Amino acid sequence: MARFDEVKATFWGEGLYGVQPPLTDQAVQDAEVQLGVRLPSSLLELLRGQNGGVVAARWDAFPTDTPTSWSEDHVPLDMIMGIGRHDGQSSLLDTGYLVEEWGLPSPLVLLSGDAHCWIALDYRVCGRQGEPSVTWFDTDMNSELALAADFRAFVEGLTSAEGFGVDGSDGDLPTH
């Protein structure tokens, strides 16, 4: 398992897709008011390095012991949304709309996803000011899977999807 600082130093992939303007203290305060939660300091550390975007291939998967609709042994993390409103890019600020649109529980902050599956900060147990766990939500299967006790542990558990024999072409379960 990697240490948070090691992952943070090499977390972001190349390109500007999903990248918001540099994160300011005011943007964080505004986001926390709009979302109605306290965002984890470890998430803000990552977003201060780059405010959202594509995750490097070295850190694009989180292993699971339970199969999901995506895979028998992991969930993908191709990008993390930043905080802001830049050129129609998805943002953590879209959480309220997306949670309602896809019938997800609340309070959550969506980090990554494609409407069918989401990775989210889950505030249901800790409360809006607590340290949220990280949960995988599958809207098609109406299921959820706890991934990590907090965001830092989630980041430290990330690994490369290549290690799972994934070619990245789709999310279908492998056939045996």
Short mmCIF file of C-alpha atoms in Angstrom, two decimals:
data_model
loop_
_atom_site.label_atom_id
_atom_site.label_comp_id
_atom_site.label_asym_id
_atom_site.label_seq_id
_atom_site.Cartn_x
_atom_site.Cartn_y
_atom_site.Cartn_z
CA MET A 1 0.00 0.00 0.00
CA ALA A 2 1.34 3.41 -0.99
CA ARG A 3 1.69 6.33 1.37
CA PHE A 4 -0.52 9.36 0.71
CA ASP A 5 2.42 11.69 -0.05
CA GLU A 6 3.81 9.20 -2.60
CA VAL A 7 0.47 8.98 -4.39
CA LYS A 8 -0.10 12.74 -4.20
CA ALA A 9 3.24 13.43 -5.93
CA THR A 10 2.28 11.34 -8.99
CA PHE A 11 -1.52 11.32 -8.80
CA TRP A 12 -2.55 13.36 -11.82
CA GLY A 13 -2.40 12.17 -15.40
CA GLU A 14 -1.69 14.28 -18.47
CA GLY A 15 -4.10 16.59 -20.22
CA LEU A 16 -6.56 19.27 -19.22
CA TYR A 17 -9.78 17.26 -19.39
CA GLY A 18 -11.78 17.90 -16.21
CA VAL A 19 -9.30 20.40 -14.80
CA GLN A 20 -10.83 23.41 -13.05
CA PRO A 21 -9.02 26.72 -12.36
CA PRO A 22 -6.51 26.61 -9.46
CA LEU A 23 -8.22 26.07 -6.14
CA THR A 24 -8.54 29.05 -3.79
CA ASP A 25 -9.53 29.18 -0.13
CA GLN A 26 -12.63 31.14 -1.16
CA ALA A 27 -13.64 28.45 -3.68
CA VAL A 28 -13.30 25.79 -0.94
CA GLN A 29 -15.43 27.82 1.47
CA ASP A 30 -18.07 28.45 -1.19
CA ALA A 31 -18.12 24.75 -2.15
CA GLU A 32 -18.51 23.62 1.45
CA VAL A 33 -21.44 26.01 1.91
CA GLN A 34 -23.08 24.87 -1.34
CA LEU A 35 -22.50 21.17 -0.63
CA GLY A 36 -23.38 21.54 3.06
CA VAL A 37 -20.38 19.46 4.20
CA ARG A 38 -16.78 19.81 5.35
CA LEU A 39 -14.52 18.42 2.63
CA PRO A 40 -11.66 16.13 3.76
CA SER A 41 -8.29 17.87 4.08
CA SER A 42 -6.62 15.05 2.10
CA LEU A 43 -8.96 15.69 -0.87
CA LEU A 44 -8.21 19.40 -0.71
CA GLU A 45 -4.45 18.61 -0.65
CA LEU A 46 -4.83 16.74 -3.95
CA LEU A 47 -7.02 19.45 -5.48
CA ARG A 48 -4.56 22.18 -4.51
CA GLY A 49 -1.95 20.38 -6.64
CA GLN A 50 -4.39 20.20 -9.57
CA ASN A 51 -8.06 21.03 -9.33
CA GLY A 52 -9.53 17.87 -10.82
CA GLY A 53 -8.78 15.94 -13.97
CA VAL A 54 -7.52 12.62 -15.21
CA VAL A 55 -5.89 10.27 -12.70
CA ALA A 56 -2.50 8.78 -13.68
CA ALA A 57 -2.64 5.14 -14.83
CA ARG A 58 -0.54 4.19 -11.81
CA TRP A 59 -3.50 5.05 -9.50
CA ASP A 60 -6.61 4.37 -11.64
CA ALA A 61 -8.17 1.45 -9.74
CA PHE A 62 -9.25 0.50 -6.23
CA PRO A 63 -9.22 -3.21 -5.34
CA THR A 64 -12.37 -4.82 -3.93
CA ASP A 65 -13.12 -8.15 -2.29
CA THR A 66 -16.66 -8.04 -3.64
CA PRO A 67 -17.52 -8.21 -7.35
CA THR A 68 -19.30 -5.20 -8.87
CA SER A 69 -20.94 -4.66 -12.25
CA TRP A 70 -17.60 -3.22 -13.34
CA SER A 71 -15.26 -6.04 -12.35
CA GLU A 72 -14.79 -9.02 -10.09
CA ASP A 73 -11.97 -7.39 -8.13
CA HIS A 74 -11.75 -3.60 -8.49
CA VAL A 75 -13.51 -0.35 -9.35
CA PRO A 76 -12.13 2.26 -11.77
CA LEU A 77 -10.99 5.79 -10.97
CA ASP A 78 -10.24 7.46 -14.28
CA MET A 79 -10.75 11.02 -13.04
CA ILE A 80 -11.69 13.11 -10.02
CA MET A 81 -13.90 16.15 -10.36
CA GLY A 82 -12.49 19.43 -9.14
CA ILE A 83 -14.21 22.43 -7.57
CA GLY A 84 -15.39 25.15 -9.94
CA ARG A 85 -17.37 26.03 -13.03
CA HIS A 86 -15.01 25.88 -16.01
CA ASP A 87 -16.11 25.34 -19.64
CA GLY A 88 -18.94 22.97 -18.80
CA GLN A 89 -16.59 20.53 -17.03
CA SER A 90 -18.16 18.32 -14.38
CA SER A 91 -17.48 19.52 -10.86
CA LEU A 92 -18.01 18.48 -7.25
CA LEU A 93 -20.51 21.36 -7.29
CA ASP A 94 -22.78 19.27 -9.56
CA THR A 95 -23.34 16.75 -6.74
CA GLY A 96 -26.78 18.02 -5.66
CA TYR A 97 -28.23 17.75 -9.15
CA LEU A 98 -26.58 14.39 -9.89
CA VAL A 99 -27.61 12.81 -6.57
CA GLU A 100 -31.22 13.77 -7.26
CA GLU A 101 -31.08 12.77 -10.95
CA TRP A 102 -29.71 9.29 -10.23
CA GLY A 103 -31.61 8.60 -7.00
CA LEU A 104 -28.53 8.38 -4.80
CA PRO A 105 -28.69 8.68 -1.01
CA SER A 106 -27.69 11.85 0.77
CA PRO A 107 -25.50 13.41 2.01
CA LEU A 108 -22.82 12.48 -0.54
CA VAL A 109 -20.21 14.35 -2.55
CA LEU A 110 -19.61 12.68 -5.90
CA LEU A 111 -15.91 12.41 -6.77
CA SER A 112 -16.00 10.42 -10.00
CA GLY A 113 -18.49 8.56 -12.14
CA ASP A 114 -20.51 8.24 -15.28
CA ALA A 115 -24.15 8.18 -14.11
CA HIS A 116 -24.29 4.39 -13.86
CA CYS A 117 -21.50 4.09 -11.28
CA TRP A 118 -20.12 6.65 -8.85
CA ILE A 119 -17.36 6.94 -6.28
CA ALA A 120 -18.45 9.31 -3.52
CA LEU A 121 -17.58 10.78 -0.17
CA ASP A 122 -20.29 9.28 2.05
CA TYR A 123 -21.42 11.45 4.97
CA ARG A 124 -24.39 9.30 6.06
CA VAL A 125 -22.65 7.85 9.13
CA CYS A 126 -20.22 10.63 10.13
CA GLY A 127 -22.53 13.59 9.55
CA ARG A 128 -21.94 16.65 7.38
CA GLN A 129 -18.99 17.91 9.44
CA GLY A 130 -17.33 14.53 10.00
CA GLU A 131 -14.70 12.56 8.09
CA PRO A 132 -16.63 10.75 5.32
CA SER A 133 -16.02 7.23 4.13
CA VAL A 134 -15.65 6.47 0.41
CA THR A 135 -18.35 4.36 -1.23
CA TRP A 136 -19.01 2.92 -4.71
CA PHE A 137 -22.60 3.32 -5.94
CA ASP A 138 -24.03 1.38 -8.88
CA THR A 139 -27.30 2.98 -9.99
CA ASP A 140 -28.15 0.23 -12.51
CA MET A 141 -27.81 -2.53 -9.90
CA ASN A 142 -29.14 -0.33 -7.06
CA SER A 143 -26.16 -1.37 -4.97
CA GLU A 144 -23.34 0.17 -3.00
CA LEU A 145 -19.99 -1.02 -1.71
CA ALA A 146 -17.92 0.58 1.05
CA LEU A 147 -14.39 1.14 -0.29
CA ALA A 148 -12.46 2.95 2.45
CA ALA A 149 -12.97 4.42 5.91
CA ASP A 150 -11.85 7.86 4.67
CA PHE A 151 -10.44 9.61 1.61
CA ARG A 152 -6.80 9.29 2.67
CA ALA A 153 -7.18 5.50 3.08
CA PHE A 154 -8.91 5.39 -0.31
CA VAL A 155 -6.01 7.19 -2.00
CA GLU A 156 -3.46 4.98 -0.25
CA GLY A 157 -5.33 1.89 -1.53
CA LEU A 158 -5.25 2.95 -5.18
CA THR A 159 -3.28 0.91 -7.70
CA SER A 160 -3.06 0.43 -11.46
CA ALA A 161 -5.91 -1.22 -13.35
CA GLU A 162 -3.22 -2.97 -15.41
CA GLY A 163 -2.53 -5.17 -12.41
CA PHE A 164 -6.01 -6.63 -12.82
CA GLY A 165 -5.51 -7.61 -16.45
CA VAL A 166 -7.84 -4.87 -17.65
CA ASP A 167 -7.52 -3.56 -21.17
CA GLY A 168 -9.79 -0.58 -20.53
CA SER A 169 -12.16 -1.41 -23.37
CA ASP A 170 -15.28 -1.84 -21.25
CA GLY A 171 -16.55 -2.56 -17.79
CA ASP A 172 -17.99 -6.01 -18.42
CA LEU A 173 -17.20 -8.76 -15.99
CA PRO A 174 -14.55 -11.10 -17.32
CA THR A 175 -15.77 -14.44 -18.63
CA HIS A 176 -14.22 -17.65 -17.36
#
